[in-house]
CSV table of C-alpha atoms in Angstrom, one decimal:
chain,number,residue,atom,x,y,z
F,14,SER,CA,122.8,-91.9,-97.7
F,15,GLN,CA,126.4,-91.4,-97.3
F,16,GLY,CA,127.7,-88.5,-99.4
F,17,ALA,CA,124.2,-87.0,-99.7
F,18,GLU,CA,124.5,-83.2,-99.7
F,19,PRO,CA,122.6,-81.6,-96.6
F,20,VAL,CA,119.6,-80.4,-96.0
F,21,PRO,CA,118.8,-76.5,-96.6
F,22,LEU,CA,117.2,-75.1,-93.6
F,23,GLU,CA,114.8,-73.5,-95.0
F,24,LYS,CA,112.6,-76.6,-97.2
F,25,PRO,CA,111.2,-77.8,-93.7
F,26,LEU,CA,109.7,-74.1,-93.8
F,27,LYS,CA,108.6,-74.6,-97.5
F,28,VAL,CA,107.0,-77.8,-96.6
F,29,VAL,CA,104.9,-75.9,-93.8
F,30,ALA,CA,103.7,-73.0,-96.6
F,31,LEU,CA,102.6,-75.9,-98.8
F,32,LEU,CA,100.5,-77.6,-96.3
F,33,HIS,CA,98.2,-74.7,-96.3
F,34,LEU,CA,97.8,-75.0,-99.8
F,35,ARG,CA,95.1,-77.9,-98.5
F,36,HIS,CA,92.8,-75.0,-97.3
F,37,LEU,CA,92.6,-73.1,-100.7
F,38,THR,CA,90.7,-74.1,-103.3
F,39,HIS,CA,91.6,-73.9,-107.2
F,40,HIS,CA,89.9,-70.7,-107.5
F,41,SER,CA,92.2,-69.4,-104.9
F,42,LEU,CA,95.5,-69.9,-106.4
F,43,LEU,CA,94.3,-68.3,-109.5
F,44,SER,CA,94.2,-65.2,-107.3
F,45,THR,CA,97.2,-65.9,-104.9
F,46,SER,CA,98.9,-62.7,-107.2
F,47,LYS,CA,96.5,-60.2,-105.7
F,48,LEU,CA,97.2,-60.9,-102.4
F,49,HIS,CA,100.1,-60.1,-100.2
F,50,HIS,CA,101.0,-63.0,-98.6
F,51,PRO,CA,104.3,-63.2,-96.4
F,52,PHE,CA,104.9,-66.7,-97.8
F,53,ARG,CA,105.3,-67.2,-101.4
F,54,PHE,CA,104.5,-70.6,-102.3
F,55,SER,CA,106.6,-72.6,-104.9
F,56,PRO,CA,104.8,-74.8,-107.2
F,57,LEU,CA,104.3,-78.2,-106.0
F,58,LYS,CA,107.4,-80.4,-107.5
F,59,SER,CA,106.0,-83.7,-105.4
F,60,PRO,CA,103.8,-86.1,-107.7
F,61,ARG,CA,102.9,-88.2,-105.1
F,62,PHE,CA,101.3,-84.9,-102.7
F,63,SER,CA,99.5,-83.4,-105.8
F,64,CYS,CA,98.2,-86.7,-106.6
F,65,SER,CA,96.8,-87.1,-103.5
F,66,ALA,CA,95.5,-83.7,-103.0
F,67,SER,CA,93.8,-84.1,-106.7
F,68,ALA,CA,92.0,-87.3,-105.3
F,69,SER,CA,91.0,-85.7,-102.0
F,70,THR,CA,89.3,-82.9,-104.0
F,71,THR,CA,87.6,-84.5,-106.2
F,72,MET,CA,85.1,-86.4,-103.2
F,73,ALA,CA,84.7,-83.6,-101.7
F,74,LYS,CA,81.2,-81.5,-102.4
F,75,GLN,CA,81.8,-77.9,-103.5
F,76,VAL,CA,79.9,-75.1,-101.8
F,77,LEU,CA,80.0,-71.6,-102.9
F,78,VAL,CA,79.8,-68.7,-100.3
F,79,PRO,CA,79.7,-65.5,-101.3
F,80,ILE,CA,81.0,-62.1,-99.5
F,81,ALA,CA,79.9,-58.7,-100.1
F,82,ASN,CA,80.4,-54.8,-97.9
F,83,GLY,CA,78.5,-55.4,-95.4
F,84,THR,CA,78.1,-58.7,-94.9
F,85,GLU,CA,77.5,-60.3,-91.0
F,86,PRO,CA,80.8,-61.5,-90.1
F,87,MET,CA,79.2,-64.4,-87.9
F,88,GLU,CA,77.0,-65.5,-90.7
F,89,ALA,CA,79.8,-66.0,-93.3
F,90,VAL,CA,82.4,-66.8,-90.9
F,91,ILE,CA,80.5,-70.2,-89.1
F,92,THR,CA,78.7,-71.3,-92.1
F,93,ILE,CA,82.3,-71.4,-94.2
F,94,ASP,CA,84.3,-73.2,-91.0
F,95,VAL,CA,81.2,-75.4,-90.2
F,96,ILE,CA,80.6,-76.3,-93.9
F,97,ARG,CA,84.7,-77.0,-93.6
F,98,ARG,CA,84.5,-79.3,-91.0
F,99,SER,CA,82.6,-81.8,-92.8
F,100,GLY,CA,85.3,-82.1,-95.7
F,101,ALA,CA,83.6,-79.9,-98.3
F,102,ASP,CA,85.7,-77.9,-100.2
F,103,VAL,CA,84.2,-74.0,-99.2
F,104,THR,CA,85.1,-71.4,-102.0
F,105,VAL,CA,84.3,-68.0,-100.6
F,106,ALA,CA,83.8,-65.3,-103.0
F,107,SER,CA,83.4,-61.5,-103.2
F,108,VAL,CA,80.8,-59.7,-105.1
F,109,GLU,CA,83.4,-57.1,-104.9
F,110,LYS,CA,85.8,-55.8,-106.9
F,111,GLU,CA,88.5,-56.4,-104.7
F,112,LEU,CA,89.1,-60.0,-103.0
F,113,ARG,CA,89.3,-58.4,-99.2
F,114,VAL,CA,85.5,-57.0,-98.2
F,115,ASP,CA,84.5,-54.3,-95.1
F,116,ALA,CA,82.2,-57.0,-93.2
F,117,CYS,CA,80.0,-55.3,-90.8
F,118,HIS,CA,81.4,-54.6,-87.1
F,119,GLY,CA,84.8,-53.5,-89.3
F,120,VAL,CA,85.6,-56.9,-89.4
F,121,LYS,CA,87.6,-57.5,-92.5
F,122,ILE,CA,87.5,-60.9,-94.9
F,123,VAL,CA,89.7,-61.9,-97.5
F,124,ALA,CA,87.9,-63.8,-100.1
F,125,ASP,CA,89.6,-67.1,-102.3
F,126,ALA,CA,88.4,-65.2,-105.4
F,127,LEU,CA,85.8,-63.0,-107.1
F,128,VAL,CA,82.1,-64.1,-107.6
F,129,ALA,CA,83.0,-63.5,-111.6
F,130,ASP,CA,85.6,-66.4,-111.5
F,131,CYS,CA,83.5,-68.7,-110.3
F,132,LYS,CA,80.9,-68.6,-112.9
F,133,ASN,CA,82.0,-72.1,-114.9
F,134,THR,CA,81.8,-73.8,-111.4
F,135,VAL,CA,79.1,-76.3,-110.5
F,136,PHE,CA,78.1,-76.5,-107.1
F,137,ASP,CA,76.6,-78.8,-105.1
F,138,LEU,CA,75.7,-75.5,-102.6
F,139,ILE,CA,75.8,-72.2,-102.8
F,140,ALA,CA,74.7,-70.7,-99.2
F,141,LEU,CA,74.2,-66.4,-98.7
F,142,PRO,CA,75.1,-64.5,-95.3
F,143,GLY,CA,73.0,-61.8,-94.6
F,144,GLY,CA,74.2,-58.4,-93.0
F,145,MET,CA,73.1,-55.4,-94.5
F,146,PRO,CA,73.8,-53.5,-97.1
F,147,GLY,CA,76.2,-57.2,-97.7
F,148,ALA,CA,72.4,-58.8,-98.9
F,149,SER,CA,71.7,-55.7,-101.0
F,150,ASN,CA,75.2,-55.9,-102.6
F,151,PHE,CA,74.5,-59.5,-103.1
F,152,LYS,CA,70.7,-59.1,-105.1
F,153,ASP,CA,72.7,-56.1,-107.1
F,154,CYS,CA,75.4,-58.7,-108.5
F,155,GLY,CA,74.7,-59.7,-111.6
F,156,ALA,CA,77.3,-62.3,-111.9
F,157,LEU,CA,76.2,-64.2,-108.2
F,158,GLU,CA,72.3,-63.7,-109.6
F,159,SER,CA,73.0,-66.1,-112.5
F,160,LEU,CA,74.8,-68.4,-110.8
F,161,VAL,CA,72.0,-68.8,-107.8
F,162,LYS,CA,69.3,-69.3,-110.7
F,163,LYS,CA,71.3,-71.5,-112.3
F,164,GLN,CA,71.8,-73.7,-109.3
F,165,ALA,CA,67.7,-73.7,-108.5
F,166,ALA,CA,67.3,-74.6,-112.1
F,167,ASP,CA,69.6,-77.3,-112.0
F,168,GLY,CA,67.8,-78.6,-108.9
F,169,ARG,CA,71.0,-78.2,-106.4
F,170,LEU,CA,71.2,-76.4,-103.1
F,171,TYR,CA,70.7,-73.3,-102.1
F,172,ALA,CA,70.2,-71.7,-98.9
F,173,ALA,CA,70.4,-67.8,-97.5
F,174,VAL,CA,70.2,-66.7,-93.6
F,175,CYS,CA,69.2,-63.2,-92.2
F,176,ALA,CA,68.3,-60.6,-94.9
F,177,SER,CA,69.6,-62.7,-97.7
F,178,PRO,CA,66.5,-64.8,-97.9
F,179,ALA,CA,64.0,-61.9,-98.5
F,180,VAL,CA,66.5,-59.3,-100.1
F,181,ALA,CA,68.2,-61.5,-102.7
F,182,LEU,CA,66.3,-65.0,-103.3
F,183,GLY,CA,62.8,-63.4,-102.5
F,184,SER,CA,63.7,-60.6,-105.1
F,185,TRP,CA,65.7,-63.1,-107.5
F,186,GLY,CA,62.2,-64.7,-107.8
F,187,LEU,CA,63.9,-68.1,-106.2
F,188,LEU,CA,61.4,-68.5,-103.0
F,189,LYS,CA,57.7,-68.6,-105.1
F,190,GLY,CA,55.3,-70.9,-103.8
F,191,LEU,CA,58.3,-72.2,-101.0
F,192,LYS,CA,58.2,-71.6,-96.9
F,193,ALA,CA,61.0,-69.6,-95.6
F,194,THR,CA,62.0,-67.3,-93.0
F,195,CYS,CA,64.8,-64.8,-92.4
F,196,TYR,CA,65.7,-61.7,-90.2
F,197,PRO,CA,62.5,-60.7,-88.2
F,198,SER,CA,62.7,-57.1,-89.5
F,199,PHE,CA,62.3,-58.6,-93.2
F,200,MET,CA,59.3,-61.2,-92.1
F,201,GLU,CA,56.9,-58.4,-94.0
F,202,GLN,CA,59.0,-58.2,-97.4
F,203,LEU,CA,59.1,-62.2,-97.1
F,204,GLN,CA,55.7,-62.4,-97.6
F,205,SER,CA,55.3,-60.9,-100.8
F,206,CYS,CA,58.0,-63.2,-102.3
F,207,ALA,CA,57.0,-66.9,-99.7
F,208,THR,CA,55.0,-68.4,-97.9
F,209,ALA,CA,56.8,-66.2,-94.6
F,210,VAL,CA,57.5,-68.9,-91.3
F,211,GLU,CA,58.7,-68.2,-88.3
F,212,SER,CA,61.3,-71.1,-87.5
F,213,ARG,CA,64.9,-71.0,-87.0
F,214,VAL,CA,66.1,-72.9,-89.4
F,215,GLN,CA,63.8,-73.6,-92.7
F,216,GLN,CA,64.2,-76.2,-95.4
F,217,ASP,CA,61.7,-76.8,-98.5
F,218,GLY,CA,62.7,-78.8,-101.1
F,219,LYS,CA,66.3,-77.8,-102.4
F,220,VAL,CA,66.5,-74.6,-100.1
F,221,VAL,CA,67.5,-73.5,-96.8
F,222,THR,CA,66.3,-70.3,-94.7
F,223,SER,CA,67.6,-68.7,-91.5
F,224,ARG,CA,67.5,-66.1,-89.5
F,225,GLY,CA,70.3,-64.6,-87.7
F,226,PRO,CA,74.0,-64.8,-86.2
F,227,GLY,CA,72.2,-66.8,-83.5
F,228,THR,CA,70.6,-69.7,-85.7
F,229,THR,CA,73.8,-69.8,-88.1
F,230,MET,CA,75.1,-72.6,-85.9
F,231,GLU,CA,71.7,-74.7,-86.9
F,232,PHE,CA,71.6,-73.7,-90.3
F,233,ALA,CA,75.0,-74.7,-90.9
F,234,VAL,CA,74.6,-77.8,-89.6
F,235,THR,CA,71.5,-78.4,-91.5
F,236,LEU,CA,73.5,-77.5,-94.6
F,237,VAL,CA,76.1,-80.3,-93.7
F,238,GLU,CA,72.9,-83.0,-93.7
F,239,GLN,CA,71.9,-82.3,-96.9
F,240,LEU,CA,75.0,-82.5,-98.2
F,241,TYR,CA,76.2,-85.5,-96.7
F,242,GLY,CA,73.3,-87.0,-94.5
F,243,LYS,CA,72.6,-86.7,-91.0
F,244,GLU,CA,75.5,-89.4,-89.6
F,245,LYS,CA,77.8,-86.7,-91.0
F,246,ALA,CA,75.5,-83.7,-89.2
F,247,ASP,CA,75.9,-85.9,-86.1
F,248,GLU,CA,79.7,-85.8,-86.2
F,249,VAL,CA,79.8,-82.3,-86.9
F,250,SER,CA,77.0,-81.3,-84.5
F,251,GLY,CA,78.6,-83.5,-81.1
F,252,PRO,CA,82.1,-81.4,-80.7
F,253,LEU,CA,80.0,-77.8,-81.4
F,254,VAL,CA,78.0,-79.0,-77.8
F,255,MET,CA,75.3,-77.5,-79.5
F,256,ARG,CA,71.5,-77.4,-77.8
F,257,PRO,CA,69.2,-79.8,-78.8
F,258,ASN,CA,65.8,-79.3,-80.4
F,259,HIS,CA,63.5,-78.6,-77.2
F,260,GLY,CA,60.5,-75.8,-76.8
F,261,ASP,CA,58.2,-73.4,-77.6
F,262,GLU,CA,61.6,-71.7,-79.5
F,263,TYR,CA,61.0,-74.1,-82.4
F,264,THR,CA,57.6,-73.7,-83.2
F,265,ILE,CA,56.7,-72.9,-86.6
F,266,THR,CA,54.0,-70.4,-87.4
F,267,GLU,CA,53.3,-69.5,-90.9
F,268,LEU,CA,52.4,-65.4,-91.3
F,269,ASN,CA,50.7,-65.4,-94.7
F,270,PRO,CA,47.4,-65.5,-93.7
F,271,LEU,CA,44.8,-67.7,-95.2
F,272,GLU,CA,41.0,-66.8,-96.0
F,273,TRP,CA,38.5,-69.4,-95.8
F,274,LYS,CA,35.0,-68.9,-96.8
F,275,CYS,CA,31.9,-71.3,-96.7
F,276,ASN,CA,28.7,-70.7,-98.9
F,277,ASN,CA,26.2,-72.6,-97.1
F,278,VAL,CA,25.2,-72.6,-93.0
F,279,PRO,CA,27.7,-75.3,-91.1
F,280,GLN,CA,26.2,-78.4,-90.1
F,281,VAL,CA,26.7,-79.9,-87.2
F,282,ARG,CA,25.8,-83.7,-86.6
F,283,PHE,CA,26.1,-84.9,-82.9
């Protein structure tokens, strides 16, 4: 309108910075003071913006992906990325004392929050990436153990890939009587706490497990299907150009032996 003051140059830049808040969780907003960002985010002043953001957040499924020093970065990032493509609100939480963790292969990952800050949040899914010693650091984190045990007790989804099914979930007693899979070198350990299955992705009830970096894409899409249904999983997986299930590589082999006993001589009729 006439007589309006000219808009300062920095305001468009502030709008761009604020758009990045859509990718942050409510946990991360509490923790931004610990991060050194090139931008300083101003409080939201537009009622229309904050109202629409809160509406979309309440509809999204809430997912927790913990990370630790020694986490396998491919398993963490693929799981986070694929699930976020479904529209879910994924909180990345560090089990360490700092938000930034030293993942495997020299990769640094910065979390949204600390696991301890998530204890009062209800999640639709908690998914543990693997890697060593990342899985061991998960096992030793009391706050994470409490979260996942409550998740199981409440009948909500929980999942793990690579070493984490055996090292974390198995050690916490959360795979008893269930079929599960894990990284090949941990299968013997898994047999002591679950029905070990050689499967790229294994689901039993509310638990989904998988084997390693190469199976994480299938693992993450399976989690999307559990959260939103097959139609959404197909919508997410289509653009990823994934291979269809085929061939002997998807054959399931149960490793736990079953002993059959017969007290009488078998009778055969012709």
